[in-house]
CSV table of C-alpha atoms and ligand atoms in Angstrom, one decimal:
chain,number,residue,atom,x,y,z
A,1,MET,CA,-68.0,-66.9,8.0
A,2,LEU,CA,-68.0,-70.7,8.0
A,3,LEU,CA,-68.5,-70.8,11.7
A,4,ALA,CA,-71.3,-68.2,11.5
A,5,GLN,CA,-73.0,-70.3,8.8
A,6,ARG,CA,-72.8,-73.4,10.9
A,7,LYS,CA,-74.2,-71.7,13.9
A,8,LEU,CA,-77.0,-70.3,11.8
A,9,GLY,CA,-77.9,-73.8,10.5
A,10,VAL,CA,-78.0,-75.1,14.0
A,11,ALA,CA,-80.1,-72.2,15.2
A,12,GLN,CA,-82.5,-72.7,12.4
A,13,ARG,CA,-82.8,-76.4,13.1
A,14,ALA,CA,-83.4,-75.6,16.7
A,15,HIS,CA,-86.3,-73.4,15.7
A,16,SER,CA,-87.7,-76.1,13.4
A,17,ARG,CA,-87.7,-78.3,16.5
A,18,ALA,CA,-89.4,-75.6,18.5
A,19,ALA,CA,-92.0,-75.3,15.8
A,20,ALA,CA,-92.9,-79.1,16.1
A,21,PRO,CA,-93.9,-79.5,19.8
A,22,MET,CA,-95.0,-83.1,19.3
A,23,VAL,CA,-91.4,-84.2,19.2
A,24,ALA,CA,-89.0,-84.1,22.1
A,25,ARG,CA,-86.1,-81.7,21.8
A,26,ALA,CA,-82.7,-83.1,20.9
A,27,SER,CA,-80.5,-84.0,23.8
A,28,ARG,CA,-77.3,-82.0,24.1
A,29,ARG,CA,-74.6,-84.2,22.8
A,30,SER,CA,-71.8,-83.9,20.3
A,31,LEU,CA,-72.6,-84.5,16.6
A,32,ARG,CA,-71.4,-87.8,15.2
A,33,CYS,CA,-69.3,-87.9,12.0
A,34,GLU,CA,-69.3,-91.0,9.8
A,35,ALA,CA,-67.7,-91.6,6.4
A,36,ARG,CA,-70.1,-90.2,3.9
A,37,LYS,CA,-69.8,-90.0,0.1
A,38,VAL,CA,-71.8,-87.3,-1.6
A,39,ALA,CA,-72.2,-87.4,-5.4
A,40,LEU,CA,-73.1,-84.1,-7.1
A,41,LEU,CA,-74.5,-84.4,-10.6
A,42,GLY,CA,-74.4,-81.2,-12.6
A,43,ALA,CA,-71.3,-80.1,-10.6
A,44,ALA,CA,-69.9,-77.7,-13.1
A,45,GLY,CA,-73.0,-75.6,-13.4
A,46,GLY,CA,-74.2,-72.4,-11.8
A,47,ILE,CA,-75.6,-74.2,-8.7
A,48,GLY,CA,-73.1,-77.1,-8.9
A,49,GLN,CA,-69.9,-75.0,-8.4
A,50,PRO,CA,-70.9,-73.0,-5.3
A,51,LEU,CA,-72.6,-76.1,-3.9
A,52,ALA,CA,-69.5,-78.1,-4.4
A,53,LEU,CA,-67.5,-75.5,-2.5
A,54,LEU,CA,-70.0,-75.5,0.4
A,55,LEU,CA,-69.9,-79.3,0.5
A,56,LYS,CA,-66.1,-79.2,0.5
A,57,MET,CA,-66.4,-77.1,3.6
A,58,ASN,CA,-68.8,-79.5,5.3
A,59,LYS,CA,-67.4,-81.6,8.1
A,60,PHE,CA,-70.0,-84.4,7.6
A,61,VAL,CA,-68.8,-85.1,4.0
A,62,THR,CA,-65.9,-87.5,3.6
A,63,GLU,CA,-65.8,-87.8,-0.3
A,64,LEU,CA,-67.3,-85.4,-2.8
A,65,ALA,CA,-67.7,-87.0,-6.2
A,66,LEU,CA,-68.3,-84.4,-8.9
A,67,TYR,CA,-70.1,-85.4,-12.2
A,68,ASP,CA,-71.0,-83.3,-15.2
A,69,ILE,CA,-71.1,-83.8,-19.0
A,70,VAL,CA,-68.4,-81.1,-19.3
A,71,GLY,CA,-66.0,-79.1,-17.1
A,72,THR,CA,-65.7,-81.4,-14.0
A,73,PRO,CA,-61.9,-81.8,-14.1
A,74,GLY,CA,-61.3,-78.1,-13.8
A,75,VAL,CA,-63.9,-77.6,-11.0
A,76,ALA,CA,-62.4,-80.6,-9.1
A,77,ALA,CA,-58.8,-79.4,-9.6
A,78,ASP,CA,-59.6,-76.0,-8.3
A,79,LEU,CA,-61.7,-77.2,-5.3
A,80,SER,CA,-59.1,-79.8,-4.3
A,81,HIS,CA,-56.7,-77.1,-3.3
A,82,CYS,CA,-58.9,-76.0,-0.4
A,83,ASN,CA,-57.3,-77.4,2.7
A,84,THR,CA,-60.3,-79.1,4.1
A,85,PRO,CA,-60.3,-82.9,4.7
A,86,VAL,CA,-63.0,-83.7,2.1
A,87,LYS,CA,-61.6,-85.8,-0.8
A,88,VAL,CA,-62.7,-84.5,-4.2
A,89,THR,CA,-63.0,-86.8,-7.2
A,90,ALA,CA,-64.0,-85.9,-10.7
A,91,PHE,CA,-66.1,-87.8,-13.3
A,92,SER,CA,-66.9,-86.6,-16.8
A,93,GLY,CA,-69.3,-88.0,-19.4
A,94,ALA,CA,-71.8,-90.9,-19.3
A,95,GLU,CA,-69.0,-93.5,-19.2
A,96,GLU,CA,-67.8,-92.3,-15.8
A,97,LEU,CA,-71.2,-91.9,-14.2
A,98,ASP,CA,-71.4,-95.3,-12.7
A,99,ALA,CA,-68.0,-94.8,-10.9
A,100,CYS,CA,-69.1,-91.5,-9.6
A,101,LEU,CA,-72.3,-93.0,-8.0
A,102,SER,CA,-70.8,-96.2,-6.7
A,103,GLY,CA,-70.9,-96.2,-2.8
A,104,ALA,CA,-72.7,-92.8,-2.6
A,105,ASP,CA,-74.8,-92.1,0.5
A,106,LEU,CA,-76.3,-88.9,-0.8
A,107,VAL,CA,-76.8,-87.9,-4.5
A,108,ILE,CA,-77.6,-84.3,-5.2
A,109,ILE,CA,-79.0,-83.5,-8.7
A,110,PRO,CA,-78.9,-79.9,-10.0
A,111,ALA,CA,-78.2,-81.1,-13.6
A,112,GLY,CA,-80.3,-79.6,-16.3
A,113,VAL,CA,-81.2,-76.3,-17.9
A,114,PRO,CA,-82.4,-73.2,-16.0
A,115,ARG,CA,-85.2,-70.8,-16.9
A,116,LYS,CA,-84.8,-67.7,-19.1
A,117,PRO,CA,-87.0,-64.6,-18.7
A,118,GLY,CA,-90.6,-65.3,-19.8
A,119,MET,CA,-90.4,-69.1,-19.1
A,120,THR,CA,-92.2,-71.1,-16.5
A,121,ARG,CA,-90.5,-73.9,-14.6
A,122,ASP,CA,-92.8,-76.3,-16.6
A,123,ASP,CA,-91.3,-75.0,-19.8
A,124,LEU,CA,-88.1,-76.8,-18.7
A,125,PHE,CA,-89.9,-80.2,-18.6
A,126,ASN,CA,-89.0,-81.3,-22.2
A,127,THR,CA,-85.3,-80.9,-21.6
A,128,ASN,CA,-84.9,-81.8,-18.0
A,129,ALA,CA,-87.2,-84.8,-17.6
A,130,GLY,CA,-85.0,-87.0,-19.7
A,131,ILE,CA,-81.8,-85.7,-18.0
A,132,VAL,CA,-83.2,-86.4,-14.5
A,133,GLN,CA,-84.5,-89.8,-15.5
A,134,ASN,CA,-81.2,-91.0,-16.9
A,135,LEU,CA,-79.3,-89.8,-13.8
A,136,VAL,CA,-81.8,-91.4,-11.5
A,137,ARG,CA,-81.6,-94.7,-13.4
A,138,ALA,CA,-77.8,-94.6,-12.9
A,139,ALA,CA,-78.3,-94.0,-9.2
A,140,GLY,CA,-80.8,-96.8,-8.9
A,141,LYS,CA,-78.3,-99.1,-10.5
A,142,ASN,CA,-75.2,-98.0,-8.6
A,143,CYS,CA,-76.3,-96.8,-5.2
A,144,PRO,CA,-79.9,-97.9,-4.6
A,145,GLN,CA,-79.4,-97.3,-0.9
A,146,ALA,CA,-78.5,-93.6,-1.4
A,147,VAL,CA,-80.8,-90.6,-0.6
A,148,LEU,CA,-81.5,-88.7,-3.8
A,149,GLU,CA,-82.1,-84.9,-3.6
A,150,ILE,CA,-83.5,-83.4,-6.7
A,151,ILE,CA,-83.0,-79.7,-7.4
A,152,THR,CA,-83.6,-79.8,-11.2
A,153,ASN,CA,-86.8,-78.1,-12.3
A,154,PRO,CA,-89.7,-78.6,-12.6
A,155,VAL,CA,-89.4,-80.2,-9.2
A,156,ASN,CA,-93.2,-80.9,-9.1
A,157,SER,CA,-92.6,-83.2,-12.0
A,158,THR,CA,-89.0,-84.4,-11.7
A,159,VAL,CA,-89.5,-85.9,-8.3
A,160,PRO,CA,-92.5,-88.1,-9.5
A,161,ILE,CA,-90.3,-89.0,-12.5
A,162,ALA,CA,-87.5,-90.2,-10.1
A,163,ALA,CA,-90.0,-92.2,-8.0
A,164,GLU,CA,-91.7,-93.9,-10.9
A,165,THR,CA,-88.3,-94.7,-12.6
A,166,LEU,CA,-86.9,-96.3,-9.4
A,167,LYS,CA,-90.2,-98.2,-9.0
A,168,ALA,CA,-89.9,-99.7,-12.5
A,169,MET,CA,-86.3,-100.8,-11.5
A,170,GLY,CA,-87.7,-102.4,-8.3
A,171,VAL,CA,-85.5,-100.2,-6.0
A,172,TYR,CA,-87.9,-97.4,-5.0
A,173,ASP,CA,-87.8,-96.3,-1.4
A,174,PRO,CA,-90.0,-93.3,-0.7
A,175,LYS,CA,-87.9,-92.3,2.2
A,176,LYS,CA,-85.0,-91.7,-0.1
A,177,VAL,CA,-86.4,-89.5,-2.9
A,178,ILE,CA,-86.5,-85.8,-1.9
A,179,GLY,CA,-87.4,-82.7,-3.9
A,180,VAL,CA,-85.3,-79.8,-2.7
A,181,THR,CA,-87.6,-76.9,-1.8
A,182,THR,CA,-85.3,-75.4,0.9
A,183,LEU,CA,-84.8,-72.2,-1.1
A,184,ASP,CA,-88.5,-71.4,-0.5
A,185,ILE,CA,-87.9,-71.6,3.2
A,186,VAL,CA,-84.6,-69.6,3.0
A,187,ARG,CA,-86.4,-66.9,1.1
A,188,SER,CA,-89.4,-66.9,3.4
A,189,ASN,CA,-87.2,-66.6,6.5
A,190,THR,CA,-85.3,-63.7,4.9
A,191,PHE,CA,-88.3,-61.8,3.7
A,192,VAL,CA,-90.3,-62.2,7.0
A,193,ALA,CA,-87.2,-61.2,9.0
A,194,GLU,CA,-86.7,-58.1,6.9
A,195,ALA,CA,-90.4,-57.1,7.0
A,196,ARG,CA,-90.6,-57.4,10.8
A,197,GLY,CA,-87.1,-56.3,11.7
A,198,LEU,CA,-86.3,-59.7,13.2
A,199,ASP,CA,-82.9,-61.3,13.5
A,200,MET,CA,-82.5,-63.6,10.5
A,201,LYS,CA,-81.3,-66.5,12.6
A,202,ASP,CA,-84.4,-66.5,14.7
A,203,VAL,CA,-87.0,-66.9,11.9
A,204,ASP,CA,-88.4,-70.1,10.6
A,205,VAL,CA,-91.3,-70.2,8.2
A,206,PRO,CA,-92.6,-73.6,6.9
A,207,VAL,CA,-93.4,-73.7,3.2
A,208,ILE,CA,-95.7,-76.4,1.9
A,209,GLY,CA,-97.1,-77.6,-1.4
A,210,GLY,CA,-94.7,-77.7,-4.3
A,211,HIS,CA,-92.0,-75.6,-6.0
A,212,ALA,CA,-93.7,-73.6,-8.8
A,213,GLY,CA,-95.8,-70.4,-8.6
A,214,ALA,CA,-99.0,-70.8,-6.6
A,215,THR,CA,-98.0,-74.3,-5.4
A,216,ILE,CA,-95.4,-72.6,-3.2
A,217,LEU,CA,-97.4,-71.9,0.0
A,218,PRO,CA,-95.6,-70.3,2.9
A,219,LEU,CA,-97.4,-70.9,6.2
A,220,LEU,CA,-97.0,-67.4,7.7
A,221,SER,CA,-99.5,-68.3,10.5
A,222,GLN,CA,-97.0,-70.9,11.7
A,223,ALA,CA,-93.9,-68.7,11.6
A,224,THR,CA,-91.4,-68.8,14.5
A,225,PRO,CA,-91.4,-66.3,16.2
A,226,ALA,CA,-95.1,-65.6,15.8
A,227,VAL,CA,-95.7,-62.7,13.4
A,228,THR,CA,-99.0,-61.1,12.5
A,229,PHE,CA,-100.0,-59.9,9.1
A,230,THR,CA,-103.2,-58.4,7.8
A,231,ASP,CA,-104.8,-60.3,4.9
A,232,ALA,CA,-103.4,-57.8,2.4
A,233,GLU,CA,-99.9,-58.2,3.9
A,234,LYS,CA,-100.2,-62.0,3.9
A,235,ALA,CA,-101.2,-61.9,0.2
A,236,ALA,CA,-98.3,-59.6,-0.7
A,237,MET,CA,-95.7,-61.6,1.3
A,238,SER,CA,-96.9,-64.9,-0.2
A,239,GLU,CA,-96.7,-63.5,-3.7
A,240,LYS,CA,-93.2,-62.1,-3.0
A,241,ILE,CA,-92.1,-65.6,-1.9
A,242,GLN,CA,-93.8,-67.3,-4.8
A,243,ASN,CA,-92.3,-64.9,-7.3
A,244,ALA,CA,-88.8,-64.7,-5.9
A,245,GLY,CA,-87.3,-67.2,-8.4
A,246,THR,CA,-88.7,-65.2,-11.3
A,247,VAL,CA,-87.3,-62.0,-9.9
A,248,VAL,CA,-83.8,-63.6,-10.0
A,249,VAL,CA,-84.4,-64.9,-13.5
A,250,GLU,CA,-85.3,-61.5,-14.7
A,251,ALA,CA,-82.4,-59.8,-12.9
A,252,LYS,CA,-80.0,-62.2,-14.5
A,253,ALA,CA,-81.6,-61.3,-17.9
A,254,GLY,CA,-81.0,-64.6,-19.8
A,255,LYS,CA,-77.9,-65.8,-17.8
A,256,GLY,CA,-79.8,-68.3,-15.7
A,257,SER,CA,-81.7,-68.5,-12.4
A,258,ALA,CA,-80.9,-68.6,-8.7
A,259,THR,CA,-77.5,-70.3,-8.1
A,260,LEU,CA,-75.9,-68.8,-5.0
A,261,SER,CA,-78.9,-68.8,-2.8
A,262,MET,CA,-79.8,-72.3,-4.2
A,263,ALA,CA,-76.4,-73.6,-3.4
A,264,TYR,CA,-76.7,-72.2,0.2
A,265,ALA,CA,-80.2,-73.8,0.5
A,266,ALA,CA,-79.1,-77.2,-0.9
A,267,ALA,CA,-76.0,-77.2,1.4
A,268,ARG,CA,-78.4,-76.7,4.4
A,269,MET,CA,-80.6,-79.6,3.1
A,270,ALA,CA,-77.6,-81.8,2.5
A,271,GLU,CA,-76.2,-81.1,6.0
A,272,SER,CA,-79.6,-81.9,7.6
A,273,THR,CA,-79.8,-85.1,5.6
A,274,LEU,CA,-76.3,-86.2,6.7
A,275,LEU,CA,-77.1,-85.4,10.3
A,276,GLY,CA,-80.2,-87.6,10.0
A,277,LEU,CA,-78.2,-90.4,8.3
A,278,ASN,CA,-75.7,-90.1,11.2
A,279,GLY,CA,-78.5,-90.7,13.7
A,280,GLU,CA,-78.8,-87.2,15.0
A,281,PRO,CA,-82.4,-86.9,16.4
A,282,ASN,CA,-85.0,-84.2,15.7
A,283,ILE,CA,-83.7,-82.9,12.4
A,284,TYR,CA,-86.5,-81.3,10.4
A,285,GLU,CA,-86.7,-79.7,7.0
A,286,CYS,CA,-89.6,-78.9,4.6
A,287,ALA,CA,-89.2,-81.0,1.4
A,288,PHE,CA,-91.3,-82.3,-1.5
A,289,VAL,CA,-91.7,-86.1,-0.9
A,290,GLN,CA,-94.1,-88.9,-1.4
A,291,SER,CA,-96.9,-88.0,0.9
A,292,GLU,CA,-100.4,-88.7,2.2
A,293,VAL,CA,-101.0,-85.5,4.0
A,294,VAL,CA,-103.4,-84.2,1.3
A,295,ALA,CA,-105.9,-86.6,-0.2
A,296,ASP,CA,-105.3,-87.6,-3.8
A,297,VAL,CA,-101.9,-85.7,-4.0
A,298,PRO,CA,-99.2,-88.3,-4.0
A,299,PHE,CA,-96.3,-85.9,-3.6
A,300,PHE,CA,-96.4,-82.8,-1.4
A,301,ALA,CA,-93.9,-80.5,0.3
A,302,SER,CA,-94.2,-80.3,4.1
A,303,LYS,CA,-92.1,-80.6,7.2
A,304,VAL,CA,-90.3,-83.9,7.3
A,305,LEU,CA,-88.3,-85.6,10.0
A,306,LEU,CA,-84.9,-86.8,8.7
A,307,GLY,CA,-83.4,-90.0,10.0
A,308,PRO,CA,-80.9,-92.8,9.4
A,309,HIS,CA,-82.7,-93.9,6.3
A,310,GLY,CA,-83.7,-90.5,4.8
A,311,VAL,CA,-87.2,-89.3,5.5
A,312,ALA,CA,-88.2,-90.9,8.8
A,313,LYS,CA,-91.6,-89.2,9.0
A,314,VAL,CA,-93.8,-86.9,6.9
A,315,MET,CA,-95.3,-84.5,9.4
A,316,GLY,CA,-98.9,-83.1,9.2
A,317,LEU,CA,-99.6,-79.6,8.1
A,318,GLY,CA,-100.6,-78.2,11.5
A,319,GLU,CA,-103.4,-75.7,11.6
A,320,LEU,CA,-103.8,-73.5,8.5
A,321,ASP,CA,-105.6,-70.1,8.7
A,322,ALA,CA,-108.4,-69.2,6.3
A,323,PHE,CA,-106.1,-67.5,3.9
A,324,GLU,CA,-103.8,-70.6,3.7
A,325,THR,CA,-106.7,-73.0,3.5
A,326,ALA,CA,-108.1,-71.2,0.5
A,327,ALA,CA,-104.6,-70.9,-1.1
A,328,LEU,CA,-104.1,-74.7,-0.6
A,329,GLN,CA,-107.3,-75.6,-2.3
A,330,ALA,CA,-106.6,-73.1,-5.2
A,331,MET,CA,-103.2,-74.6,-6.0
A,332,LEU,CA,-104.1,-78.3,-5.9
A,333,PRO,CA,-105.2,-78.6,-9.6
A,334,GLN,CA,-101.8,-77.2,-10.8
A,335,LEU,CA,-99.8,-79.4,-8.4
A,336,LYS,CA,-101.8,-82.6,-9.4
A,337,THR,CA,-101.4,-81.8,-13.1
A,338,GLU,CA,-97.6,-81.3,-12.8
A,339,ILE,CA,-97.2,-84.5,-10.7
A,340,GLN,CA,-99.2,-86.5,-13.2
A,341,LYS,CA,-97.1,-85.1,-16.1
A,342,GLY,CA,-94.0,-86.5,-14.4
A,343,LEU,CA,-95.6,-89.9,-13.6
A,344,ASP,CA,-96.9,-90.2,-17.2
A,345,PHE,CA,-93.4,-89.3,-18.7
A,346,ALA,CA,-91.7,-91.9,-16.5
A,347,LYS,CA,-94.3,-94.6,-17.4
A,348,ALA,CA,-94.0,-93.8,-21.1
A,349,ASN,CA,-90.1,-94.0,-20.9
A,350,THR,CA,-89.6,-97.1,-18.8
A,351,ALA,CA,-86.4,-98.8,-20.0
B,401,LIG,N1,-85.2,-76.6,-6.7
B,401,LIG,C1,-84.9,-75.3,-6.7
B,401,LIG,O1,-85.3,-74.5,-5.7
B,401,LIG,C2,-84.1,-74.7,-7.8
B,401,LIG,C3,-83.5,-73.5,-7.6
B,401,LIG,C4,-82.7,-73.0,-8.6
B,401,LIG,C5,-82.5,-73.7,-9.8
B,401,LIG,N2,-83.1,-74.9,-9.9
B,401,LIG,C6,-82.9,-75.7,-11.1
B,401,LIG,O2,-81.6,-76.3,-11.1
B,401,LIG,C7,-81.2,-76.6,-12.4
B,401,LIG,C8,-79.8,-76.2,-12.7
B,401,LIG,O3,-79.6,-74.9,-12.6
B,401,LIG,P1,-78.2,-74.2,-12.9
B,401,LIG,O4,-78.4,-72.7,-12.7
B,401,LIG,O5,-77.2,-74.9,-12.1
B,401,LIG,O6,-78.0,-74.5,-14.4
B,401,LIG,P2,-76.6,-74.5,-15.2
B,401,LIG,O7,-77.0,-74.6,-16.7
B,401,LIG,O8,-75.7,-73.4,-14.8
B,401,LIG,O9,-75.9,-75.9,-14.8
B,401,LIG,C9,-76.5,-77.1,-15.1
B,401,LIG,C10,-75.4,-78.1,-15.3
B,401,LIG,O10,-76.0,-79.3,-15.6
B,401,LIG,C11,-75.1,-80.0,-16.5
B,401,LIG,N3,-75.8,-81.0,-17.2
B,401,LIG,C12,-76.7,-80.9,-18.3
B,401,LIG,N4,-77.0,-82.1,-18.7
B,401,LIG,C13,-76.4,-83.0,-17.8
B,401,LIG,C14,-76.4,-84.4,-17.7
B,401,LIG,N5,-77.1,-85.2,-18.5
B,401,LIG,N6,-75.7,-85.0,-16.8
B,401,LIG,C15,-74.9,-84.2,-15.9
B,401,LIG,N7,-74.9,-82.9,-16.0
B,401,LIG,C16,-75.6,-82.3,-16.9
B,401,LIG,C17,-74.6,-78.8,-17.4
B,401,LIG,O11,-73.4,-79.2,-18.1
B,401,LIG,C18,-74.4,-77.7,-16.4
B,401,LIG,O12,-73.1,-77.8,-15.9
B,401,LIG,C19,-82.3,-76.0,-13.3
B,401,LIG,O13,-83.2,-76.9,-13.8
B,401,LIG,C20,-82.9,-75.0,-12.4
B,401,LIG,O14,-84.2,-74.6,-12.9
B,401,LIG,C21,-83.9,-75.4,-8.9
B,402,LIG,O1,-87.0,-69.8,-10.6
B,402,LIG,C1,-86.3,-70.7,-11.1
B,402,LIG,O2,-86.5,-71.1,-12.3
B,402,LIG,C2,-85.3,-71.4,-10.3
B,402,LIG,C3,-85.7,-71.9,-9.0
B,402,LIG,O3,-86.8,-72.7,-9.0
B,402,LIG,C4,-86.0,-70.7,-8.0
B,402,LIG,O4,-87.0,-70.8,-7.3
B,402,LIG,O5,-85.2,-69.8,-7.9
C-alpha cells in the first residue's frame, strides 16, 4: 500500500506538470534525500495522529517532532515502534513548544477545534485564531526559516493571521506561509474520476480561491485528462466539491470533521514541499498563499511551484470558462471579508 501511495503521488505530480505546459518537464533522476525535521502541532488530534503515521512512513523526513497540549507522549511511544528510520520526538504543553520547533524545516499546524453539524468554518474563528497565532509566534521565534503549513480552519483567515503575526515579528517570508487546501484537490480528483469512470491516478483538477463554501472553486475546464460537463453538471460537481467537508461533518454527527482524508492530503502536500526544499524541480500543488493573481485579494489559492525556499512561484489561473469566471467574481466578497478578518485580528493582537 505504501508503494502504491508513493507511485500515486508521483503520478499526480507528473500530471500537475503536464497541466502546466509553460514549465519544462522534470529530468529523470533519482530523488535526493536530505536531513529534514518536521514539527507537527496538534499531533494528538484527529488529523494529527494519522498524519503523524504517514510522516513516519515518509522517506524524506528524518525527525518528526510531535507537539500537542495533551496526549503527545502516548502517540509518540506508539508511533516510535514502527520500524521506519524516522526519529520520533514528543513535546507536551507550552513549556516544550520551543524545543519542538527548534531546527524544524517544515511546521504543519492542524491544532485547533473542528466543526460540529450546523457550523461554518468561520464559526471556528474565535477559538482557533488565537491558537494559530500563538503557535505561529513560537515558530517565528524558534524556526523563522521553516515553511509553515496551516491546516487549522478557517484557513481563509488563519493564513492571513500567520502572515501578519510574522510580519510584526520582522520574520515574514511569503514563500514560507502556506494554507493547506490539498484536500479540495484530492476530493475533486476523486469525484471527477468517479463521475467519468477514469483511473484515479490519472486525474488532476486544479482548485483555486480559498477553503470555505463558495470560495472553493474547482477549475473543471482545466482538468487533466480533459473532461466535458454541461453547465448543470458543472454546477452540481462544483457544489459537491464545495460541500464535501460539510458532508463529512454531518456523517460524523458531532465527532469532528474530515481527519483521514485530510491527513492523506496533508501528507501529499508535505512530501511535495520536502521535494521542493530538496531541490527537486517542477513540483506543483494548489495552495492558499500570499498572491497577486487576483487584484485586491492579498491571499488566494492557485497552483504554486514549490522550491528550495518554499513557494518558488505563484502561477497564473490559466483560462477560465464563463461558469468559472462568474463563480470567481461571486465568491470574492466572502474571501476578501474572511482575509480581512484574519488581518484585523492579528493587528489587534500584536504582542
Ligand atoms: N484545511 C483543511 O482542509 C482542513 C481539513 C480538515 C480539518 N481542518 C481543520 O483542522 C483542525 C483540526 O481538526 P482535527 O479534526 O484534527 O481536530 P481535533 O480536535 O481532533 O484535534 C485538534 C488537536 O489540536 C490540539 N490543540 C488544541 N489547542 C492546541 C494548542 N494551543 N497547541 C497545540 N495543540 C492544540 C488538541 O489537543 C487536539 O489534539 C480544525 O480546525 C479543522 O477545522 C482543516
Ligand atoms: O469541513 C470542515 O470543517 C473541515 C475541512 O475544512 C474540510 O473541508 O473537510
